[in-house]
C-alpha cells in the first residue's frame, strides 16, 4: 500500500523512533508505534512494528493480533516464532508447541528455525518438561563450532536448561561456550558462570554516588508529541480496530480448541 509522500515521511519517522527506542525504552517505543498505527494501519510494516512494540511491553494479546494482521497482509512466515512466543506469554505453551510442528516452520530461514527451536524449548519448560526442553535444544546448530548471530542465545538457553535440570557441571561448560560466542555481551553468561564458581561482585560506587558519565536525555519535539498522544486521546478508531482483532483472534483460537477437544473425544 502506497502513502502520500508527506504521510509516508511522518510514518517513517515514527517507525525509526520505534526501532531506536524499543530496547532502551519500550513504553516510549510503544507510544510511537501507536502514532504510526493511527496514521497508516493498513501498512504491513506498521502493523509489524506495532506488534514488536507491544511484545516488548508484554502486551502479548495485542502483539499477537498485530503480527497476525501483518502476516495476512504479506503472506510471509517470518513472524511465526514470535507469534508462538506470544502464545507462551499468554500462558498457552501448548499452542506454541503446536505451532512448532506446523508446515510454516519448514519455510523459515535458518535463523527463524533456530528461533522456533528456542521458543519450543521455552514452551517445554513452561509445561515442566525440562528434559524435553534440553533435547529440543540439541541440534546441529548447537553442536557447531561456527559462531552465528543466534549461537550465543542458543548456547545460553541450553546452559540454563541444564542448570535447571541439576546438571551443574555441564551447565558451567555451556555458559563458558556462550561467553566465547557472545562478543557483544548480549547475555549475562559471564555473571551466571561467576555465580556458579562462587564469585561475588561488589559495586565499587557508593549507593548515593551517581555513576560517572551518566547522561539524562530530555526529549522535545517529536518525543513530546508522542507522549502527548499516548497520555491524551489515542485515536479511538485504532483502539477499537485492534480490540476487535484481538477478540476475533481469541474466538478463532477458542473454536480451534473446541474442535481439537471434540476430535480427541
mmCIF file of C-alpha atoms in Angstrom:
data_model
loop_
_atom_site.group_PDB
_atom_site.id
_atom_site.type_symbol
_atom_site.label_atom_id
_atom_site.label_comp_id
_atom_site.label_asym_id
_atom_site.label_seq_id
_atom_site.Cartn_x
_atom_site.Cartn_y
_atom_site.Cartn_z
ATOM 1 C CA UNK A 1 0.000 0.000 0.000
ATOM 2 C CA UNK A 2 1.465 3.378 -1.053
ATOM 3 C CA UNK A 3 1.046 6.539 1.010
ATOM 4 C CA UNK A 4 1.212 10.219 0.061
ATOM 5 C CA UNK A 5 4.782 11.494 0.419
ATOM 6 C CA UNK A 6 4.197 13.676 3.479
ATOM 7 C CA UNK A 7 2.246 10.975 5.282
ATOM 8 C CA UNK A 8 4.838 8.358 4.368
ATOM 9 C CA UNK A 9 7.557 10.557 5.853
ATOM 10 C CA UNK A 10 5.593 11.006 9.085
ATOM 11 C CA UNK A 11 5.045 7.270 9.366
ATOM 12 C CA UNK A 12 8.703 6.562 8.636
ATOM 13 C CA UNK A 13 9.860 8.966 11.357
ATOM 14 C CA UNK A 14 7.706 7.194 13.921
ATOM 15 C CA UNK A 15 8.903 3.766 12.827
ATOM 16 C CA UNK A 16 12.507 4.930 13.142
ATOM 17 C CA UNK A 17 11.804 6.000 16.713
ATOM 18 C CA UNK A 18 10.197 2.640 17.463
ATOM 19 C CA UNK A 19 13.335 0.856 16.261
ATOM 20 C CA UNK A 20 15.603 3.258 18.161
ATOM 21 C CA UNK A 21 13.810 3.028 21.497
ATOM 22 C CA UNK A 22 12.410 -0.493 21.631
ATOM 23 C CA UNK A 23 15.333 -1.872 23.664
ATOM 24 C CA UNK A 24 16.076 1.069 25.962
ATOM 25 C CA UNK A 25 12.572 2.474 26.418
ATOM 26 C CA UNK A 26 9.886 0.012 25.261
ATOM 27 C CA UNK A 27 6.998 2.092 26.582
ATOM 28 C CA UNK A 28 8.087 5.099 24.551
ATOM 29 C CA UNK A 29 8.606 2.875 21.502
ATOM 30 C CA UNK A 30 5.069 1.618 22.014
ATOM 31 C CA UNK A 31 3.883 5.237 22.059
ATOM 32 C CA UNK A 32 5.453 5.908 18.674
ATOM 33 C CA UNK A 33 4.006 2.696 17.274
ATOM 34 C CA UNK A 34 0.536 3.883 18.242
ATOM 35 C CA UNK A 35 1.048 7.096 16.318
ATOM 36 C CA UNK A 36 2.206 5.122 13.278
ATOM 37 C CA UNK A 37 -0.870 2.918 13.593
ATOM 38 C CA UNK A 38 -3.124 5.920 13.678
ATOM 39 C CA UNK A 39 -1.507 7.233 10.507
ATOM 40 C CA UNK A 40 -1.228 4.016 8.490
ATOM 41 C CA UNK A 41 -2.891 0.955 9.985
ATOM 42 C CA UNK A 42 -3.158 -0.690 6.561
ATOM 43 C CA UNK A 43 0.613 -0.891 6.073
ATOM 44 C CA UNK A 44 2.173 -4.251 6.965
ATOM 45 C CA UNK A 45 5.427 -2.726 8.238
ATOM 46 C CA UNK A 46 3.451 -0.546 10.636
ATOM 47 C CA UNK A 47 1.482 -3.493 11.989
ATOM 48 C CA UNK A 48 4.686 -5.483 12.416
ATOM 49 C CA UNK A 49 6.436 -2.638 14.250
ATOM 50 C CA UNK A 50 3.375 -2.182 16.455
ATOM 51 C CA UNK A 51 3.482 -5.896 17.192
ATOM 52 C CA UNK A 52 7.099 -5.795 18.318
ATOM 53 C CA UNK A 53 6.458 -2.696 20.435
ATOM 54 C CA UNK A 54 3.502 -4.384 22.133
ATOM 55 C CA UNK A 55 5.580 -7.558 22.562
ATOM 56 C CA UNK A 56 8.378 -5.562 24.211
ATOM 57 C CA UNK A 57 5.892 -4.183 26.739
ATOM 58 C CA UNK A 58 4.401 -7.648 27.367
ATOM 59 C CA UNK A 59 1.065 -6.801 25.747
ATOM 60 C CA UNK A 60 1.004 -10.245 24.215
ATOM 61 C CA UNK A 61 -2.617 -10.393 23.041
ATOM 62 C CA UNK A 62 -2.206 -7.099 21.219
ATOM 63 C CA UNK A 63 1.165 -8.147 19.815
ATOM 64 C CA UNK A 64 -0.285 -11.397 18.503
ATOM 65 C CA UNK A 65 -3.148 -9.562 16.819
ATOM 66 C CA UNK A 66 -0.697 -7.176 15.137
ATOM 67 C CA UNK A 67 1.583 -9.978 13.968
ATOM 68 C CA UNK A 68 -1.371 -11.891 12.560
ATOM 69 C CA UNK A 69 -2.536 -8.759 10.745
ATOM 70 C CA UNK A 70 0.935 -8.213 9.266
ATOM 71 C CA UNK A 71 1.118 -11.840 8.204
ATOM 72 C CA UNK A 72 -2.270 -11.645 6.497
ATOM 73 C CA UNK A 73 -1.038 -8.621 4.559
ATOM 74 C CA UNK A 74 2.273 -10.132 3.438
ATOM 75 C CA UNK A 75 1.632 -13.865 3.401
ATOM 76 C CA UNK A 76 5.104 -14.407 4.915
ATOM 77 C CA UNK A 77 6.143 -16.734 7.729
ATOM 78 C CA UNK A 78 8.959 -14.702 9.302
ATOM 79 C CA UNK A 79 6.817 -13.758 12.297
ATOM 80 C CA UNK A 80 5.857 -17.357 13.116
ATOM 81 C CA UNK A 81 8.354 -17.817 16.006
ATOM 82 C CA UNK A 82 7.451 -14.567 17.768
ATOM 83 C CA UNK A 83 3.755 -15.343 17.299
ATOM 84 C CA UNK A 84 4.378 -18.663 19.039
ATOM 85 C CA UNK A 85 6.226 -16.868 21.817
ATOM 86 C CA UNK A 86 3.220 -14.595 22.270
ATOM 87 C CA UNK A 87 1.195 -17.741 22.917
ATOM 88 C CA UNK A 88 3.686 -18.568 25.660
ATOM 89 C CA UNK A 89 3.312 -15.074 27.055
ATOM 90 C CA UNK A 90 -0.451 -15.590 27.174
ATOM 91 C CA UNK A 91 0.049 -18.757 29.228
ATOM 92 C CA UNK A 92 -0.649 -21.120 26.321
ATOM 93 C CA UNK A 93 2.596 -23.094 25.841
ATOM 94 C CA UNK A 94 0.713 -25.995 24.288
ATOM 95 C CA UNK A 95 -0.303 -23.728 21.404
ATOM 96 C CA UNK A 96 3.318 -22.661 20.959
ATOM 97 C CA UNK A 97 4.284 -26.331 20.782
ATOM 98 C CA UNK A 98 1.577 -26.972 18.210
ATOM 99 C CA UNK A 99 2.918 -24.091 16.101
ATOM 100 C CA UNK A 100 6.405 -25.619 16.295
ATOM 101 C CA UNK A 101 5.056 -28.616 14.408
ATOM 102 C CA UNK A 102 3.288 -26.694 11.645
ATOM 103 C CA UNK A 103 4.487 -26.624 7.995
ATOM 104 C CA UNK A 104 5.300 -22.911 8.319
ATOM 105 C CA UNK A 105 8.409 -23.808 10.312
ATOM 106 C CA UNK A 106 9.938 -25.554 7.303
ATOM 107 C CA UNK A 107 9.590 -22.330 5.313
ATOM 108 C CA UNK A 108 11.636 -20.318 7.822
ATOM 109 C CA UNK A 109 15.259 -19.477 7.140
ATOM 110 C CA UNK A 110 17.945 -20.922 9.416
ATOM 111 C CA UNK A 111 17.724 -18.052 11.906
ATOM 112 C CA UNK A 112 13.948 -18.433 12.065
ATOM 113 C CA UNK A 113 14.185 -22.172 12.639
ATOM 114 C CA UNK A 114 16.661 -21.674 15.475
ATOM 115 C CA UNK A 115 14.336 -19.069 16.979
ATOM 116 C CA UNK A 116 11.445 -21.514 16.723
ATOM 117 C CA UNK A 117 13.548 -24.132 18.487
ATOM 118 C CA UNK A 118 14.223 -21.680 21.310
ATOM 119 C CA UNK A 119 10.517 -20.913 21.629
ATOM 120 C CA UNK A 120 9.614 -24.614 21.607
ATOM 121 C CA UNK A 121 12.187 -25.333 24.324
ATOM 122 C CA UNK A 122 10.772 -22.470 26.369
ATOM 123 C CA UNK A 123 7.283 -23.904 25.951
ATOM 124 C CA UNK A 124 8.519 -27.284 27.169
ATOM 125 C CA UNK A 125 9.952 -25.608 30.244
ATOM 126 C CA UNK A 126 6.684 -23.743 30.812
ATOM 127 C CA UNK A 127 4.982 -27.139 30.943
ATOM 128 C CA UNK A 128 7.565 -28.505 33.385
ATOM 129 C CA UNK A 129 9.204 -30.740 30.770
ATOM 130 C CA UNK A 130 12.797 -29.749 31.428
ATOM 131 C CA UNK A 131 14.383 -32.895 29.953
ATOM 132 C CA UNK A 132 12.332 -32.470 26.784
ATOM 133 C CA UNK A 133 13.468 -28.851 26.609
ATOM 134 C CA UNK A 134 17.092 -29.976 26.737
ATOM 135 C CA UNK A 135 16.521 -32.456 23.918
ATOM 136 C CA UNK A 136 14.712 -29.804 21.867
ATOM 137 C CA UNK A 137 17.769 -27.555 22.023
ATOM 138 C CA UNK A 138 20.175 -30.305 20.966
ATOM 139 C CA UNK A 139 20.735 -29.662 17.293
ATOM 140 C CA UNK A 140 23.431 -29.302 14.629
ATOM 141 C CA UNK A 141 23.379 -25.543 15.265
ATOM 142 C CA UNK A 142 24.159 -26.123 18.951
ATOM 143 C CA UNK A 143 26.959 -28.580 18.182
ATOM 144 C CA UNK A 144 28.548 -26.400 15.503
ATOM 145 C CA UNK A 145 31.772 -24.546 16.279
ATOM 146 C CA UNK A 146 30.753 -21.847 13.816
ATOM 147 C CA UNK A 147 29.572 -18.657 15.521
ATOM 148 C CA UNK A 148 26.371 -17.269 14.040
ATOM 149 C CA UNK A 149 24.108 -14.440 15.252
ATOM 150 C CA UNK A 150 21.983 -16.955 17.149
ATOM 151 C CA UNK A 151 24.826 -19.034 18.639
ATOM 152 C CA UNK A 152 25.159 -17.234 21.980
ATOM 153 C CA UNK A 153 21.427 -17.291 22.699
ATOM 154 C CA UNK A 154 21.150 -20.973 21.762
ATOM 155 C CA UNK A 155 24.082 -21.978 23.946
ATOM 156 C CA UNK A 156 22.789 -19.826 26.809
ATOM 157 C CA UNK A 157 19.330 -21.425 26.660
ATOM 158 C CA UNK A 158 20.946 -24.861 26.695
ATOM 159 C CA UNK A 159 23.173 -24.000 29.665
ATOM 160 C CA UNK A 160 20.221 -22.578 31.575
ATOM 161 C CA UNK A 161 18.123 -25.682 30.872
ATOM 162 C CA UNK A 162 20.952 -27.937 32.030
ATOM 163 C CA UNK A 163 21.258 -25.957 35.240
ATOM 164 C CA UNK A 164 17.510 -26.239 35.846
ATOM 165 C CA UNK A 165 17.862 -29.993 35.458
ATOM 166 C CA UNK A 166 20.577 -30.051 38.136
ATOM 167 C CA UNK A 167 23.378 -30.791 35.647
ATOM 168 C CA UNK A 168 25.677 -28.109 37.030
ATOM 169 C CA UNK A 169 28.984 -29.243 35.525
ATOM 170 C CA UNK A 170 27.516 -29.362 32.031
ATOM 171 C CA UNK A 171 25.812 -26.019 32.582
ATOM 172 C CA UNK A 172 29.134 -24.468 33.590
ATOM 173 C CA UNK A 173 30.713 -25.806 30.400
ATOM 174 C CA UNK A 174 27.966 -24.363 28.199
ATOM 175 C CA UNK A 175 27.914 -20.989 29.933
ATOM 176 C CA UNK A 176 31.646 -20.896 29.106
ATOM 177 C CA UNK A 177 30.899 -21.710 25.477
ATOM 178 C CA UNK A 178 28.260 -18.995 25.466
ATOM 179 C CA UNK A 179 30.843 -16.431 26.566
ATOM 180 C CA UNK A 180 33.089 -17.474 23.682
ATOM 181 C CA UNK A 181 30.303 -16.707 21.208
ATOM 182 C CA UNK A 182 28.860 -13.654 22.970
ATOM 183 C CA UNK A 183 31.274 -10.956 21.841
ATOM 184 C CA UNK A 184 28.709 -8.185 22.304
ATOM 185 C CA UNK A 185 27.691 -9.172 25.831
ATOM 186 C CA UNK A 186 24.089 -9.802 24.821
ATOM 187 C CA UNK A 187 23.671 -12.406 27.576
ATOM 188 C CA UNK A 188 24.657 -12.473 31.234
ATOM 189 C CA UNK A 189 26.540 -15.749 30.783
ATOM 190 C CA UNK A 190 29.676 -14.376 32.446
ATOM 191 C CA UNK A 191 27.679 -13.444 35.553
ATOM 192 C CA UNK A 192 25.969 -16.835 35.608
ATOM 193 C CA UNK A 193 29.297 -18.614 35.313
ATOM 194 C CA UNK A 194 30.815 -16.476 38.056
ATOM 195 C CA UNK A 195 27.841 -17.257 40.272
ATOM 196 C CA UNK A 196 28.355 -20.985 39.724
ATOM 197 C CA UNK A 197 32.019 -20.556 40.637
ATOM 198 C CA UNK A 198 31.124 -18.664 43.821
ATOM 199 C CA UNK A 199 32.457 -15.309 42.654
ATOM 200 C CA UNK A 200 30.665 -12.290 44.122
ATOM 201 C CA UNK A 201 30.865 -8.858 42.544
ATOM 202 C CA UNK A 202 30.792 -5.757 44.741
ATOM 203 C CA UNK A 203 29.646 -2.380 43.422
ATOM 204 C CA UNK A 204 32.577 -0.018 43.881
ATOM 205 C CA UNK A 205 30.306 3.023 43.758
ATOM 206 C CA UNK A 206 28.588 4.161 46.917
ATOM 207 C CA UNK A 207 24.836 3.904 46.997
ATOM 208 C CA UNK A 208 24.480 7.671 46.969
ATOM 209 C CA UNK A 209 27.036 8.297 44.244
ATOM 210 C CA UNK A 210 25.959 8.872 40.692
ATOM 211 C CA UNK A 211 27.648 6.735 38.114
ATOM 212 C CA UNK A 212 30.098 8.908 36.155
ATOM 213 C CA UNK A 213 29.239 9.581 32.592
ATOM 214 C CA UNK A 214 25.513 9.205 33.109
ATOM 215 C CA UNK A 215 23.616 11.369 30.686
ATOM 216 C CA UNK A 216 19.995 12.271 31.204
ATOM 217 C CA UNK A 217 18.302 12.927 27.904
ATOM 218 C CA UNK A 218 15.310 15.164 27.613
ATOM 219 C CA UNK A 219 13.020 14.724 24.656
ATOM 220 C CA UNK A 220 11.487 17.600 22.771
ATOM 221 C CA UNK A 221 9.595 17.957 19.566
ATOM 222 C CA UNK A 222 8.578 14.567 18.277
ATOM 223 C CA UNK A 223 9.023 12.823 21.665
ATOM 224 C CA UNK A 224 6.826 15.374 23.358
ATOM 225 C CA UNK A 225 4.239 14.859 20.647
ATOM 226 C CA UNK A 226 4.405 11.104 21.164
ATOM 227 C CA UNK A 227 3.873 11.394 24.905
ATOM 228 C CA UNK A 228 1.023 13.803 24.397
ATOM 229 C CA UNK A 229 -0.632 11.371 22.037
ATOM 230 C CA UNK A 230 -0.261 8.489 24.469
ATOM 231 C CA UNK A 231 -1.266 10.399 27.576
ATOM 232 C CA UNK A 232 -4.089 12.115 25.748
ATOM 233 C CA UNK A 233 -6.681 10.682 23.455
ATOM 234 C CA UNK A 234 -5.206 7.918 21.296
ATOM 235 C CA UNK A 235 -7.267 7.525 18.167
ATOM 236 C CA UNK A 236 -10.288 5.536 19.318
ATOM 237 C CA UNK A 237 -10.813 4.019 15.888
ATOM 238 C CA UNK A 238 -7.416 2.322 16.078
ATOM 239 C CA UNK A 239 -8.078 1.111 19.618
ATOM 240 C CA UNK A 240 -11.423 -0.323 18.539
ATOM 241 C CA UNK A 241 -9.867 -1.948 15.494
ATOM 242 C CA UNK A 242 -7.087 -3.589 17.492
ATOM 243 C CA UNK A 243 -9.515 -4.739 20.178
ATOM 244 C CA UNK A 244 -11.788 -6.215 17.527
ATOM 245 C CA UNK A 245 -8.857 -8.118 16.028
ATOM 246 C CA UNK A 246 -7.789 -9.416 19.439
ATOM 247 C CA UNK A 247 -11.347 -10.597 20.169
ATOM 248 C CA UNK A 248 -11.689 -12.174 16.726
ATOM 249 C CA UNK A 249 -8.377 -13.996 17.159
ATOM 250 C CA UNK A 250 -9.400 -15.209 20.605
ATOM 251 C CA UNK A 251 -12.718 -16.525 19.282
ATOM 252 C CA UNK A 252 -10.937 -18.296 16.449
ATOM 253 C CA UNK A 253 -8.496 -19.832 18.944
ATOM 254 C CA UNK A 254 -11.371 -20.958 21.163
ATOM 255 C CA UNK A 255 -13.139 -22.572 18.200
ATOM 256 C CA UNK A 256 -9.927 -24.364 17.285
ATOM 257 C CA UNK A 257 -9.534 -25.606 20.855
ATOM 258 C CA UNK A 258 -13.142 -26.792 20.907
ATOM 259 C CA UNK A 259 -12.618 -28.639 17.624
ATOM 260 C CA UNK A 260 -9.428 -30.269 18.888
ATOM 261 C CA UNK A 261 -11.199 -31.351 22.054
ATOM 262 C CA UNK A 262 -14.108 -32.754 20.050
ATOM 263 C CA UNK A 263 -11.797 -34.621 17.655
ATOM 264 C CA UNK A 264 -9.854 -36.105 20.543
ATOM 265 C CA UNK A 265 -13.090 -37.047 22.244
#
